[in-house]
Amino acid sequence: MKATHGAALTGLAMAGLIAACAPPMTDGAQARNDFKSLCVDCHGADGRGNGPAAAGMVPVPVDLTRVAASNGGVFPRLQVMGHIYGFTPGRSESPMPEFGDLLDGPAVPYDAGDGISTPTPARLVALMEYVEAMQR
């Protein structure tokens, strides 16, 4: 009986370890809510830069559905996350707010394709993936 009990505990411990090391899963519902609360006013519900606050803005809000097309067909994940978070050179010329403090929270290991897994706020990753999914 002890061996079975010990094996069960070992199995549970291993399952916990495997879950802790599993690739991050981002929260699509949270990303949708973040997009609605942080982005829609300027970029619009469809992401095309036609939100209610966009009228008269200089420069005009970026069409988020064309980010990859404007970058040779490649979606620049790190650049997009940097822009959302507020780590973008030349931001002083941009009316876009910095959302880093609002998106801080639990971090996930994220590899943007450079082979380096970096702790990144899970909500920031999820919002970037939400915008990436909007590409046309």
The first five atom37 places (N, CA, C, CB, O) and aatype in JSON, in Angstrom:
{
  "aatype": [12, 11, 0, 16, 8, 7, 0, 0, 10, 16, 7, 10, 0, 12, 0, 7, 10, 9, 0, 0, 4, 0, 14, 14, 12, 16, 3, 7, 0, 5, 0, 1, 2, 3, 13, 11, 15, 10, 4, 19, 3, 4, 8, 7, 0, 3, 7, 1, 7, 2, 7, 14, 0, 0, 0, 7, 12, 19, 14, 19, 14, 19, 3, 10, 16, 1, 19, 0, 0, 15, 2, 7, 7, 19, 13, 14, 1, 10, 5, 19, 12, 7, 8, 9, 18, 7, 13, 16, 14, 7, 1, 15, 6, 15, 14, 12, 14, 6, 13, 7, 3, 10, 10, 3, 7, 14, 0, 19, 14, 18, 3, 0, 7, 3, 7, 9, 15, 16, 14, 16, 14, 0, 1, 10, 19, 0, 10, 12, 6, 18, 19, 6, 0, 12, 5, 1],
  "atom_mask": [
    [1, 1, 1, 1, 1],
    [1, 1, 1, 1, 1],
    [1, 1, 1, 1, 1],
    [1, 1, 1, 1, 1],
    [1, 1, 1, 1, 1],
    [1, 1, 1, 0, 1],
    [1, 1, 1, 1, 1],
    [1, 1, 1, 1, 1],
    [1, 1, 1, 1, 1],
    [1, 1, 1, 1, 1],
    [1, 1, 1, 0, 1],
    [1, 1, 1, 1, 1],
    [1, 1, 1, 1, 1],
    [1, 1, 1, 1, 1],
    [1, 1, 1, 1, 1],
    [1, 1, 1, 0, 1],
    [1, 1, 1, 1, 1],
    [1, 1, 1, 1, 1],
    [1, 1, 1, 1, 1],
    [1, 1, 1, 1, 1],
    [1, 1, 1, 1, 1],
    [1, 1, 1, 1, 1],
    [1, 1, 1, 1, 1],
    [1, 1, 1, 1, 1],
    [1, 1, 1, 1, 1],
    [1, 1, 1, 1, 1],
    [1, 1, 1, 1, 1],
    [1, 1, 1, 0, 1],
    [1, 1, 1, 1, 1],
    [1, 1, 1, 1, 1],
    [1, 1, 1, 1, 1],
    [1, 1, 1, 1, 1],
    [1, 1, 1, 1, 1],
    [1, 1, 1, 1, 1],
    [1, 1, 1, 1, 1],
    [1, 1, 1, 1, 1],
    [1, 1, 1, 1, 1],
    [1, 1, 1, 1, 1],
    [1, 1, 1, 1, 1],
    [1, 1, 1, 1, 1],
    [1, 1, 1, 1, 1],
    [1, 1, 1, 1, 1],
    [1, 1, 1, 1, 1],
    [1, 1, 1, 0, 1],
    [1, 1, 1, 1, 1],
    [1, 1, 1, 1, 1],
    [1, 1, 1, 0, 1],
    [1, 1, 1, 1, 1],
    [1, 1, 1, 0, 1],
    [1, 1, 1, 1, 1],
    [1, 1, 1, 0, 1],
    [1, 1, 1, 1, 1],
    [1, 1, 1, 1, 1],
    [1, 1, 1, 1, 1],
    [1, 1, 1, 1, 1],
    [1, 1, 1, 0, 1],
    [1, 1, 1, 1, 1],
    [1, 1, 1, 1, 1],
    [1, 1, 1, 1, 1],
    [1, 1, 1, 1, 1],
    [1, 1, 1, 1, 1],
    [1, 1, 1, 1, 1],
    [1, 1, 1, 1, 1],
    [1, 1, 1, 1, 1],
    [1, 1, 1, 1, 1],
    [1, 1, 1, 1, 1],
    [1, 1, 1, 1, 1],
    [1, 1, 1, 1, 1],
    [1, 1, 1, 1, 1],
    [1, 1, 1, 1, 1],
    [1, 1, 1, 1, 1],
    [1, 1, 1, 0, 1],
    [1, 1, 1, 0, 1],
    [1, 1, 1, 1, 1],
    [1, 1, 1, 1, 1],
    [1, 1, 1, 1, 1],
    [1, 1, 1, 1, 1],
    [1, 1, 1, 1, 1],
    [1, 1, 1, 1, 1],
    [1, 1, 1, 1, 1],
    [1, 1, 1, 1, 1],
    [1, 1, 1, 0, 1],
    [1, 1, 1, 1, 1],
    [1, 1, 1, 1, 1],
    [1, 1, 1, 1, 1],
    [1, 1, 1, 0, 1],
    [1, 1, 1, 1, 1],
    [1, 1, 1, 1, 1],
    [1, 1, 1, 1, 1],
    [1, 1, 1, 0, 1],
    [1, 1, 1, 1, 1],
    [1, 1, 1, 1, 1],
    [1, 1, 1, 1, 1],
    [1, 1, 1, 1, 1],
    [1, 1, 1, 1, 1],
    [1, 1, 1, 1, 1],
    [1, 1, 1, 1, 1],
    [1, 1, 1, 1, 1],
    [1, 1, 1, 1, 1],
    [1, 1, 1, 0, 1],
    [1, 1, 1, 1, 1],
    [1, 1, 1, 1, 1],
    [1, 1, 1, 1, 1],
    [1, 1, 1, 1, 1],
    [1, 1, 1, 0, 1],
    [1, 1, 1, 1, 1],
    [1, 1, 1, 1, 1],
    [1, 1, 1, 1, 1],
    [1, 1, 1, 1, 1],
    [1, 1, 1, 1, 1],
    [1, 1, 1, 1, 1],
    [1, 1, 1, 1, 1],
    [1, 1, 1, 0, 1],
    [1, 1, 1, 1, 1],
    [1, 1, 1, 0, 1],
    [1, 1, 1, 1, 1],
    [1, 1, 1, 1, 1],
    [1, 1, 1, 1, 1],
    [1, 1, 1, 1, 1],
    [1, 1, 1, 1, 1],
    [1, 1, 1, 1, 1],
    [1, 1, 1, 1, 1],
    [1, 1, 1, 1, 1],
    [1, 1, 1, 1, 1],
    [1, 1, 1, 1, 1],
    [1, 1, 1, 1, 1],
    [1, 1, 1, 1, 1],
    [1, 1, 1, 1, 1],
    [1, 1, 1, 1, 1],
    [1, 1, 1, 1, 1],
    [1, 1, 1, 1, 1],
    [1, 1, 1, 1, 1],
    [1, 1, 1, 1, 1],
    [1, 1, 1, 1, 1],
    [1, 1, 1, 1, 1],
    [1, 1, 1, 1, 1]
  ],
  "atom_positions": [
    [[0.82, -1.19, 0.0], [0.0, 0.0, 0.0], [0.87, 1.26, 0.0], [-0.93, -0.01, 1.2], [0.56, 2.24, -0.68]],
    [[1.96, 1.22, 0.79], [2.84, 2.39, 0.85], [3.46, 2.68, -0.51], [3.93, 2.17, 1.9], [3.59, 3.84, -0.9]],
    [[3.85, 1.64, -1.22], [4.47, 1.84, -2.53], [3.49, 2.49, -3.49], [4.97, 0.5, -3.11], [3.87, 3.38, -4.26]],
    [[2.23, 2.06, -3.45], [1.22, 2.65, -4.31], [0.99, 4.11, -3.94], [-0.08, 1.87, -4.22], [0.87, 4.97, -4.81]],
    [[0.91, 4.38, -2.64], [0.71, 5.75, -2.17], [1.9, 6.64, -2.57], [0.52, 5.77, -0.64], [1.71, 7.77, -3.01]],
    [[3.11, 6.11, -2.41], [4.31, 6.86, -2.79], [4.36, 7.11, -4.29], [0.0, 0.0, 0.0], [4.72, 8.2, -4.73]],
    [[3.98, 6.11, -5.06], [3.97, 6.26, -6.52], [2.95, 7.31, -6.95], [3.66, 4.92, -7.19], [3.19, 8.08, -7.88]],
    [[1.81, 7.34, -6.26], [0.78, 8.33, -6.58], [1.29, 9.73, -6.27], [-0.52, 8.06, -5.8], [1.07, 10.66, -7.06]],
    [[1.97, 9.9, -5.15], [2.52, 11.22, -4.79], [3.59, 11.64, -5.78], [3.09, 11.21, -3.37], [3.67, 12.8, -6.17]],
    [[4.43, 10.68, -6.16], [5.47, 10.98, -7.14], [4.84, 11.38, -8.47], [6.42, 9.77, -7.33], [5.29, 12.32, -9.13]],
    [[3.78, 10.67, -8.86], [3.08, 11.0, -10.11], [2.48, 12.39, -10.06], [0.0, 0.0, 0.0], [2.56, 13.14, -11.04]],
    [[1.88, 12.75, -8.93], [1.31, 14.1, -8.79], [2.39, 15.16, -8.82], [0.51, 14.21, -7.48], [2.22, 16.22, -9.44]],
    [[3.51, 14.89, -8.17], [4.62, 15.85, -8.17], [5.14, 16.03, -9.58], [5.75, 15.38, -7.23], [5.42, 17.15, -10.0]],
    [[5.29, 14.93, -10.33], [5.77, 15.02, -11.71], [4.77, 15.77, -12.59], [6.03, 13.62, -12.28], [5.17, 16.55, -13.45]],
    [[3.49, 15.53, -12.38], [2.47, 16.24, -13.16], [2.56, 17.74, -12.9], [1.05, 15.72, -12.82], [2.44, 18.54, -13.82]],
    [[2.79, 18.11, -11.64], [2.94, 19.53, -11.3], [4.17, 20.12, -11.95], [0.0, 0.0, 0.0], [4.14, 21.25, -12.45]],
    [[5.27, 19.35, -11.96], [6.5, 19.82, -12.59], [6.31, 19.97, -14.09], [7.65, 18.85, -12.3], [6.76, 20.95, -14.68]],
    [[5.65, 19.0, -14.71], [5.39, 19.08, -16.15], [4.51, 20.28, -16.46], [4.73, 17.78, -16.66], [4.76, 20.99, -17.44]],
    [[3.47, 20.52, -15.65], [2.59, 21.66, -15.88], [3.35, 22.96, -15.72], [1.41, 21.63, -14.92], [3.11, 23.91, -16.47]],
    [[4.28, 23.03, -14.75], [5.05, 24.25, -14.53], [5.98, 24.53, -15.7], [5.85, 24.14, -13.24], [6.31, 25.69, -15.96]],
    [[6.41, 23.49, -16.42], [7.35, 23.66, -17.52], [6.66, 23.7, -18.89], [8.35, 22.55, -17.5], [7.31, 23.9, -19.91]],
    [[5.36, 23.52, -18.91], [4.63, 23.49, -20.18], [4.67, 24.86, -20.85], [3.17, 23.05, -19.96], [4.81, 25.87, -20.16]],
    [[4.55, 24.91, -22.17], [4.52, 26.2, -22.85], [3.33, 27.02, -22.36], [4.44, 26.0, -24.38], [2.3, 26.47, -22.0]],
    [[3.49, 28.35, -22.35], [2.42, 29.19, -21.83], [1.18, 29.14, -22.71], [2.89, 30.62, -21.7], [1.27, 29.03, -23.93]],
    [[0.05, 29.22, -22.08], [-1.21, 29.32, -22.79], [-1.72, 30.74, -22.51], [-2.25, 28.21, -22.33], [-1.84, 31.13, -21.35]],
    [[-2.02, 31.48, -23.54], [-2.49, 32.84, -23.32], [-4.01, 32.84, -23.25], [-2.0, 33.77, -24.43], [-4.67, 31.95, -23.77]],
    [[-4.53, 33.84, -22.6], [-5.96, 33.94, -22.34], [-6.61, 34.82, -23.4], [-6.22, 34.51, -20.92], [-6.48, 36.04, -23.37]],
    [[-7.3, 34.18, -24.33], [-7.96, 34.9, -25.41], [-9.05, 35.84, -24.93], [0.0, 0.0, 0.0], [-9.2, 36.94, -25.47]],
    [[-9.81, 35.43, -23.91], [-10.87, 36.29, -23.38], [-10.26, 37.55, -22.75], [-11.73, 35.53, -22.35], [-10.78, 38.65, -22.93]],
    [[-9.18, 37.38, -22.0], [-8.51, 38.53, -21.39], [-7.97, 39.46, -22.49], [-7.36, 38.07, -20.45], [-8.08, 40.68, -22.38]],
    [[-7.39, 38.88, -23.52], [-6.85, 39.68, -24.62], [-7.95, 40.47, -25.32], [-6.13, 38.79, -25.64], [-7.76, 41.64, -25.65]],
    [[-9.09, 39.83, -25.53], [-10.23, 40.53, -26.15], [-10.67, 41.71, -25.28], [-11.42, 39.55, -26.36], [-10.92, 42.8, -25.78]],
    [[-10.76, 41.46, -23.97], [-11.15, 42.54, -23.04], [-10.11, 43.65, -23.02], [-11.34, 41.98, -21.63], [-10.47, 44.83, -23.01]],
    [[-8.82, 43.29, -23.02], [-7.77, 44.3, -23.04], [-7.84, 45.11, -24.33], [-6.38, 43.65, -22.89], [-7.69, 46.34, -24.3]],
    [[-8.07, 44.45, -25.46], [-8.17, 45.17, -26.73], [-9.34, 46.15, -26.67], [-8.35, 44.19, -27.91], [-9.2, 47.31, -27.07]],
    [[-10.48, 45.69, -26.17], [-11.65, 46.57, -26.08], [-11.4, 47.76, -25.18], [-12.86, 45.8, -25.57], [-11.78, 48.88, -25.51]],
    [[-10.76, 47.54, -24.04], [-10.58, 48.64, -23.09], [-9.39, 49.54, -23.42], [-10.41, 48.08, -21.71], [-9.4, 50.72, -23.05]],
    [[-8.37, 49.03, -24.09], [-7.16, 49.82, -24.33], [-7.0, 50.31, -25.77], [-5.97, 49.01, -23.96], [-6.35, 51.33, -25.99]],
    [[-7.57, 49.62, -26.74], [-7.24, 49.88, -28.14], [-8.37, 50.42, -29.0], [-6.74, 48.64, -28.76], [-8.14, 51.18, -29.93]],
    [[-9.6, 50.02, -28.68], [-10.74, 50.3, -29.56], [-10.98, 51.8, -29.76], [-11.98, 49.66, -29.01], [-11.35, 52.2, -30.87]],
    [[-10.79, 52.61, -28.74], [-11.07, 54.05, -28.89], [-10.31, 54.66, -30.07], [-10.7, 54.8, -27.61], [-10.86, 55.5, -30.79]],
    [[-9.07, 54.26, -30.27], [-8.28, 54.82, -31.36], [-8.25, 53.91, -32.6], [-6.86, 55.09, -30.89], [-8.44, 54.38, -33.72]],
    [[-8.01, 52.62, -32.38], [-7.84, 51.7, -33.5], [-9.15, 51.12, -34.02], [-6.93, 50.57, -33.1], [-9.17, 50.53, -35.1]],
    [[-10.23, 51.28, -33.29], [-11.53, 50.76, -33.71], [-11.7, 49.3, -33.37], [0.0, 0.0, 0.0], [-10.72, 48.58, -33.15]],
    [[-12.94, 48.86, -33.32], [-13.24, 47.47, -32.98], [-12.65, 46.49, -33.99], [-14.75, 47.27, -32.89], [-12.32, 45.36, -33.64]],
    [[-12.51, 46.93, -35.24], [-11.94, 46.06, -36.28], [-10.43, 46.25, -36.42], [-12.62, 46.33, -37.61], [-9.8, 45.58, -37.24]],
    [[-9.84, 47.17, -35.64], [-8.4, 47.39, -35.65], [-7.87, 48.21, -36.8], [0.0, 0.0, 0.0], [-6.66, 48.32, -36.97]],
    [[-8.74, 48.8, -37.59], [-8.3, 49.5, -38.81], [-7.97, 50.98, -38.62], [-9.35, 49.37, -39.86], [-7.77, 51.7, -39.59]],
    [[-7.92, 51.44, -37.36], [-7.54, 52.82, -37.11], [-8.69, 53.79, -37.18], [0.0, 0.0, 0.0], [-8.48, 54.99, -37.32]],
    [[-9.91, 53.28, -37.08], [-11.1, 54.12, -37.26], [-11.94, 54.22, -35.99], [-11.95, 53.58, -38.39], [-13.17, 54.3, -36.07]],
    [[-11.3, 54.21, -34.82], [-12.04, 54.3, -33.57], [-12.64, 55.67, -33.37], [0.0, 0.0, 0.0], [-12.29, 56.61, -34.08]],
    [[-13.53, 55.81, -32.4], [-14.21, 57.09, -32.17], [-13.26, 58.23, -31.8], [-15.22, 56.93, -31.09], [-13.59, 59.39, -32.04]],
    [[-12.11, 57.94, -31.22], [-11.16, 59.0, -30.85], [-10.18, 59.32, -31.97], [-10.41, 58.6, -29.6], [-9.37, 60.24, -31.84]],
    [[-10.23, 58.58, -33.07], [-9.24, 58.72, -34.14], [-9.41, 59.99, -34.97], [-9.31, 57.53, -35.05], [-8.45, 60.5, -35.55]],
    [[-10.63, 60.5, -35.04], [-10.89, 61.68, -35.87], [-10.0, 62.84, -35.43], [-12.38, 62.09, -35.8], [-10.03, 63.25, -34.28]],
    [[-9.22, 63.34, -36.36], [-8.36, 64.49, -36.1], [-7.02, 64.16, -35.45], [0.0, 0.0, 0.0], [-6.21, 65.06, -35.24]],
    [[-6.77, 62.9, -35.14], [-5.49, 62.54, -34.54], [-4.37, 62.64, -35.57], [-5.53, 61.13, -33.95], [-4.52, 62.22, -36.71]],
    [[-3.24, 63.21, -35.14], [-2.05, 63.29, -35.98], [-0.89, 62.77, -35.15], [-1.79, 64.76, -36.5], [-0.58, 63.35, -34.1]],
    [[-0.25, 61.72, -35.59], [-0.56, 60.91, -36.75], [-1.81, 60.07, -36.51], [0.62, 60.0, -37.11], [-2.23, 59.86, -35.37]],
    [[-2.39, 59.59, -37.59], [-3.6, 58.77, -37.47], [-3.22, 57.43, -36.84], [-4.28, 58.56, -38.86], [-2.09, 56.97, -37.03]],
    [[-4.13, 56.8, -36.11], [-3.84, 55.49, -35.54], [-3.52, 54.47, -36.63], [-5.02, 55.01, -34.69], [-4.11, 54.48, -37.7]],
    [[-2.59, 53.6, -36.32], [-2.16, 52.57, -37.26], [-3.29, 51.58, -37.52], [-0.91, 51.83, -36.72], [-4.06, 51.25, -36.61]],
    [[-3.39, 51.13, -38.75], [-4.31, 50.04, -39.11], [-3.64, 48.76, -38.63], [-4.61, 50.01, -40.68], [-2.71, 48.26, -39.26]],
    [[-4.11, 48.23, -37.52], [-3.5, 47.06, -36.91], [-3.64, 45.8, -37.75], [-4.09, 46.83, -35.55], [-2.93, 44.83, -37.52]],
    [[-4.55, 45.81, -38.72], [-4.73, 44.63, -39.56], [-3.68, 44.56, -40.66], [-6.12, 44.64, -40.18], [-3.58, 43.56, -41.38]],
    [[-2.88, 45.62, -40.79], [-1.89, 45.7, -41.88], [-0.45, 45.74, -41.35], [-2.15, 46.93, -42.73], [0.47, 46.05, -42.11]],
    [[-0.25, 45.44, -40.08], [1.1, 45.5, -39.49], [2.04, 44.56, -40.22], [1.06, 45.16, -37.98], [3.14, 44.96, -40.6]],
    [[1.65, 43.32, -40.42], [2.51, 42.36, -41.12], [2.75, 42.81, -42.56], [1.88, 40.95, -41.09], [3.88, 42.74, -43.04]],
    [[1.7, 43.26, -43.25], [1.85, 43.7, -44.64], [2.82, 44.87, -44.75], [0.48, 44.11, -45.21], [3.54, 44.99, -45.74]],
    [[2.85, 45.73, -43.73], [3.76, 46.87, -43.72], [5.18, 46.46, -43.34], [3.26, 47.94, -42.76], [6.1, 47.28, -43.4]],
    [[5.35, 45.21, -42.96], [6.65, 44.71, -42.53], [7.08, 43.52, -43.39], [6.6, 44.32, -41.03], [7.62, 42.54, -42.88]],
    [[6.83, 43.62, -44.68], [7.25, 42.56, -45.6], [6.55, 41.23, -45.4], [0.0, 0.0, 0.0], [7.1, 40.19, -45.78]],
    [[5.35, 41.25, -44.82], [4.59, 40.03, -44.62], [4.9, 39.3, -43.33], [0.0, 0.0, 0.0], [4.36, 38.23, -43.07]],
    [[5.78, 39.87, -42.51], [6.16, 39.24, -41.25], [5.63, 40.09, -40.09], [7.72, 39.07, -41.14], [5.85, 41.3, -40.05]],
    [[4.92, 39.46, -39.17], [4.4, 40.18, -38.02], [5.53, 40.36, -37.01], [3.18, 39.43, -37.38], [6.04, 39.37, -36.49]],
    [[5.93, 41.6, -36.72], [7.06, 41.86, -35.82], [6.65, 41.8, -34.34], [7.67, 43.23, -36.13], [6.39, 42.83, -33.72]],
    [[6.6, 40.6, -33.81], [6.08, 40.39, -32.45], [6.76, 41.25, -31.4], [6.22, 38.94, -32.08], [6.09, 41.94, -30.63]],
    [[8.09, 41.23, -31.37], [8.79, 42.01, -30.34], [8.54, 43.5, -30.49], [10.28, 41.72, -30.4], [8.36, 44.2, -29.5]],
    [[8.54, 43.99, -31.71], [8.29, 45.4, -31.96], [6.88, 45.78, -31.51], [8.47, 45.73, -33.45], [6.69, 46.83, -30.89]],
    [[5.9, 44.95, -31.8], [4.52, 45.23, -31.41], [4.4, 45.23, -29.89], [3.56, 44.19, -32.03], [3.78, 46.13, -29.31]],
    [[4.99, 44.22, -29.23], [4.93, 44.2, -27.76], [5.65, 45.41, -27.17], [5.55, 42.9, -27.22], [5.18, 45.99, -26.19]],
    [[6.77, 45.79, -27.75], [7.49, 46.97, -27.28], [6.66, 48.23, -27.42], [0.0, 0.0, 0.0], [6.66, 49.08, -26.54]],
    [[5.96, 48.34, -28.53], [5.13, 49.53, -28.76], [3.96, 49.57, -27.78], [4.61, 49.54, -30.21], [3.65, 50.63, -27.23]],
    [[3.31, 48.44, -27.57], [2.19, 48.38, -26.63], [2.69, 48.7, -25.22], [1.52, 46.97, -26.66], [2.07, 49.49, -24.5]],
    [[3.81, 48.09, -24.85], [4.32, 48.25, -23.49], [4.86, 49.66, -23.25], [5.41, 47.22, -23.21], [4.71, 50.21, -22.17]],
    [[5.49, 50.22, -24.28], [6.05, 51.56, -24.15], [7.55, 51.63, -24.31], [0.0, 0.0, 0.0], [8.16, 52.64, -23.98]],
    [[8.16, 50.55, -24.81], [9.61, 50.52, -25.04], [9.92, 50.76, -26.51], [10.2, 49.17, -24.59], [10.58, 49.93, -27.14]],
    [[9.48, 51.85, -27.06], [9.7, 52.12, -28.48], [10.4, 53.46, -28.65], [8.37, 52.09, -29.25], [9.88, 54.48, -28.2]],
    [[11.57, 53.48, -29.29], [12.24, 54.75, -29.54], [11.34, 55.67, -30.37], [13.58, 54.53, -30.26], [10.61, 55.21, -31.25]],
    [[11.38, 56.94, -30.08], [10.59, 57.91, -30.82], [9.16, 58.03, -30.33], [0.0, 0.0, 0.0], [8.34, 58.68, -30.98]],
    [[8.85, 57.4, -29.2], [7.48, 57.45, -28.67], [7.04, 58.87, -28.35], [7.36, 56.6, -27.43], [5.84, 59.15, -28.34]],
    [[7.98, 59.76, -28.08], [7.57, 61.12, -27.71], [6.74, 61.76, -28.82], [8.81, 61.98, -27.41], [5.99, 62.7, -28.57]],
    [[6.89, 61.26, -30.03], [6.12, 61.78, -31.15], [4.79, 61.04, -31.32], [6.92, 61.68, -32.44], [3.97, 61.44, -32.14]],
    [[4.59, 59.99, -30.56], [3.39, 59.18, -30.71], [2.37, 59.52, -29.63], [3.74, 57.69, -30.65], [2.72, 59.62, -28.45]],
    [[1.11, 59.7, -30.02], [0.08, 59.94, -29.01], [-0.37, 58.66, -28.31], [-1.11, 60.62, -29.64], [-1.2, 58.71, -27.39]],
    [[0.17, 57.5, -28.74], [-0.26, 56.24, -28.13], [0.25, 56.16, -26.69], [0.25, 55.04, -28.95], [1.44, 56.35, -26.43]],
    [[-0.67, 55.88, -25.76], [-0.25, 55.72, -24.36], [0.61, 54.49, -24.17], [-1.47, 55.64, -23.45], [0.61, 53.58, -25.0]],
    [[1.35, 54.46, -23.08], [2.13, 53.29, -22.69], [1.24, 52.44, -21.79], [3.47, 53.7, -21.97], [0.71, 52.94, -20.8]],
    [[1.09, 51.17, -22.14], [0.19, 50.29, -21.4], [0.92, 49.28, -20.53], [-0.7, 49.56, -22.35], [0.29, 48.41, -19.94]],
    [[2.24, 49.38, -20.43], [3.02, 48.4, -19.68], [2.53, 48.18, -18.27], [0.0, 0.0, 0.0], [2.38, 47.03, -17.84]],
    [[2.29, 49.25, -17.53], [1.85, 49.1, -16.14], [0.5, 48.4, -16.05], [1.76, 50.47, -15.46], [0.25, 47.66, -15.1]],
    [[-0.37, 48.62, -17.03], [-1.69, 48.0, -17.02], [-1.63, 46.51, -17.36], [-2.6, 48.71, -17.99], [-2.5, 45.75, -16.96]],
    [[-0.61, 46.11, -18.09], [-0.5, 44.73, -18.54], [0.45, 43.9, -17.68], [-0.05, 44.69, -19.98], [0.61, 42.7, -17.9]],
    [[1.09, 44.54, -16.7], [1.99, 43.79, -15.82], [1.19, 42.75, -15.05], [2.72, 44.74, -14.85], [-0.01, 42.89, -14.86]],
    [[1.86, 41.75, -14.63], [1.22, 40.67, -13.89], [2.06, 39.43, -14.04], [0.0, 0.0, 0.0], [3.26, 39.51, -14.28]],
    [[1.44, 38.27, -13.91], [2.2, 37.03, -14.04], [2.93, 36.97, -15.39], [1.27, 35.81, -13.89], [2.37, 37.3, -16.43]],
    [[4.18, 36.54, -15.33], [4.99, 36.43, -16.55], [5.0, 35.0, -17.05], [6.43, 36.92, -16.29], [4.87, 34.05, -16.28]],
    [[5.16, 34.88, -18.35], [5.33, 33.58, -18.99], [6.63, 33.61, -19.77], [4.11, 33.24, -19.93], [7.04, 34.67, -20.24]],
    [[7.29, 32.47, -19.92], [8.48, 32.45, -20.77], [8.03, 32.6, -22.22], [9.31, 31.13, -20.57], [7.2, 31.83, -22.69]],
    [[8.58, 33.58, -22.92], [8.14, 33.82, -24.3], [9.36, 33.9, -25.21], [7.31, 35.12, -24.4], [10.29, 34.67, -24.95]],
    [[9.34, 33.12, -26.26], [10.39, 33.14, -27.28], [9.78, 33.73, -28.54], [10.98, 31.71, -27.54], [8.91, 33.11, -29.16]],
    [[10.21, 34.91, -28.91], [9.67, 35.59, -30.08], [10.32, 35.14, -31.37], [9.82, 37.09, -29.93], [10.15, 35.78, -32.41]],
    [[11.07, 34.06, -31.32], [11.68, 33.55, -32.53], [13.19, 33.7, -32.56], [0.0, 0.0, 0.0], [13.84, 33.29, -33.52]],
    [[13.76, 34.3, -31.51], [15.2, 34.47, -31.47], [15.9, 33.38, -30.66], [15.54, 35.83, -30.9], [17.11, 33.43, -30.46]],
    [[15.12, 32.4, -30.18], [15.68, 31.3, -29.41], [15.9, 31.62, -27.95], [0.0, 0.0, 0.0], [16.41, 30.78, -27.21]],
    [[15.54, 32.81, -27.52], [15.73, 33.22, -26.13], [14.37, 33.33, -25.47], [16.5, 34.57, -26.03], [13.54, 34.15, -25.86]],
    [[14.15, 32.51, -24.46], [12.89, 32.53, -23.72], [13.02, 33.58, -22.61], [12.55, 31.11, -23.12], [13.86, 33.45, -21.72]],
    [[12.19, 34.6, -22.68], [12.28, 35.73, -21.77], [10.99, 35.87, -20.98], [12.58, 37.03, -22.54], [9.91, 35.8, -21.56]],
    [[11.07, 36.07, -19.65], [9.85, 36.29, -18.88], [9.14, 37.55, -19.39], [10.17, 36.41, -17.35], [9.72, 38.64, -19.4]],
    [[7.9, 37.39, -19.8], [7.13, 38.47, -20.41], [5.73, 38.45, -19.8], [7.07, 38.32, -21.97], [5.17, 37.37, -19.6]],
    [[5.16, 39.63, -19.5], [3.8, 39.63, -18.95], [2.83, 38.84, -19.85], [3.3, 41.07, -18.77], [2.74, 39.1, -21.05]],
    [[2.11, 37.9, -19.26], [1.2, 37.04, -20.02], [0.16, 37.86, -20.77], [0.52, 36.04, -19.09], [-0.19, 37.53, -21.9]],
    [[-0.35, 38.93, -20.15], [-1.37, 39.74, -20.82], [-0.79, 40.48, -22.03], [-1.97, 40.74, -19.84], [-1.5, 40.68, -23.01]],
    [[0.46, 40.88, -21.97], [1.11, 41.54, -23.1], [1.25, 40.56, -24.26], [2.49, 42.1, -22.69], [0.97, 40.9, -25.4]],
    [[1.68, 39.34, -23.97], [1.79, 38.31, -25.01], [0.42, 38.05, -25.62], [2.39, 37.0, -24.42], [0.29, 37.98, -26.84]],
    [[-0.59, 37.91, -24.79], [-1.94, 37.6, -25.28], [-2.47, 38.74, -26.16], [-2.9, 37.36, -24.11], [-3.08, 38.47, -27.19]],
    [[-2.24, 39.98, -25.76], [-2.72, 41.11, -26.57], [-1.98, 41.17, -27.9], [-2.54, 42.44, -25.81], [-2.59, 41.43, -28.94]],
    [[-0.67, 40.94, -27.89], [0.09, 40.92, -29.14], [-0.44, 39.81, -30.05], [1.61, 40.71, -28.86], [-0.61, 40.03, -31.25]],
    [[-0.7, 38.62, -29.49], [-1.23, 37.52, -30.3], [-2.62, 37.84, -30.85], [-1.28, 36.22, -29.47], [-2.97, 37.42, -31.95]],
    [[-3.4, 38.58, -30.08], [-4.72, 39.0, -30.54], [-4.59, 39.9, -31.76], [-5.5, 39.72, -29.42], [-5.31, 39.73, -32.74]],
    [[-3.67, 40.86, -31.69], [-3.43, 41.75, -32.83], [-2.85, 40.97, -34.01], [-2.47, 42.91, -32.43], [-3.21, 41.22, -35.16]],
    [[-1.97, 40.02, -33.73], [-1.41, 39.2, -34.79], [-2.5, 38.43, -35.54], [-0.38, 38.24, -34.23], [-2.43, 38.27, -36.76]],
    [[-3.49, 37.96, -34.81], [-4.59, 37.21, -35.42], [-5.47, 38.09, -36.29], [-5.44, 36.55, -34.34], [-6.26, 37.57, -37.09]],
    [[-5.37, 39.39, -36.17], [-6.19, 40.33, -36.96], [-5.61, 40.57, -38.36], [-6.33, 41.65, -36.23], [-6.25, 41.21, -39.19]],
    [[-4.41, 40.08, -38.62], [-3.73, 40.41, -39.88], [-4.52, 39.93, -41.08], [-2.33, 39.8, -39.9], [-5.12, 38.86, -41.07]],
    [[-4.5, 40.76, -42.13], [-5.16, 40.39, -43.39], [-4.2, 40.57, -44.53], [-6.43, 41.23, -43.61], [-4.56, 40.32, -45.68]]
  ]
}
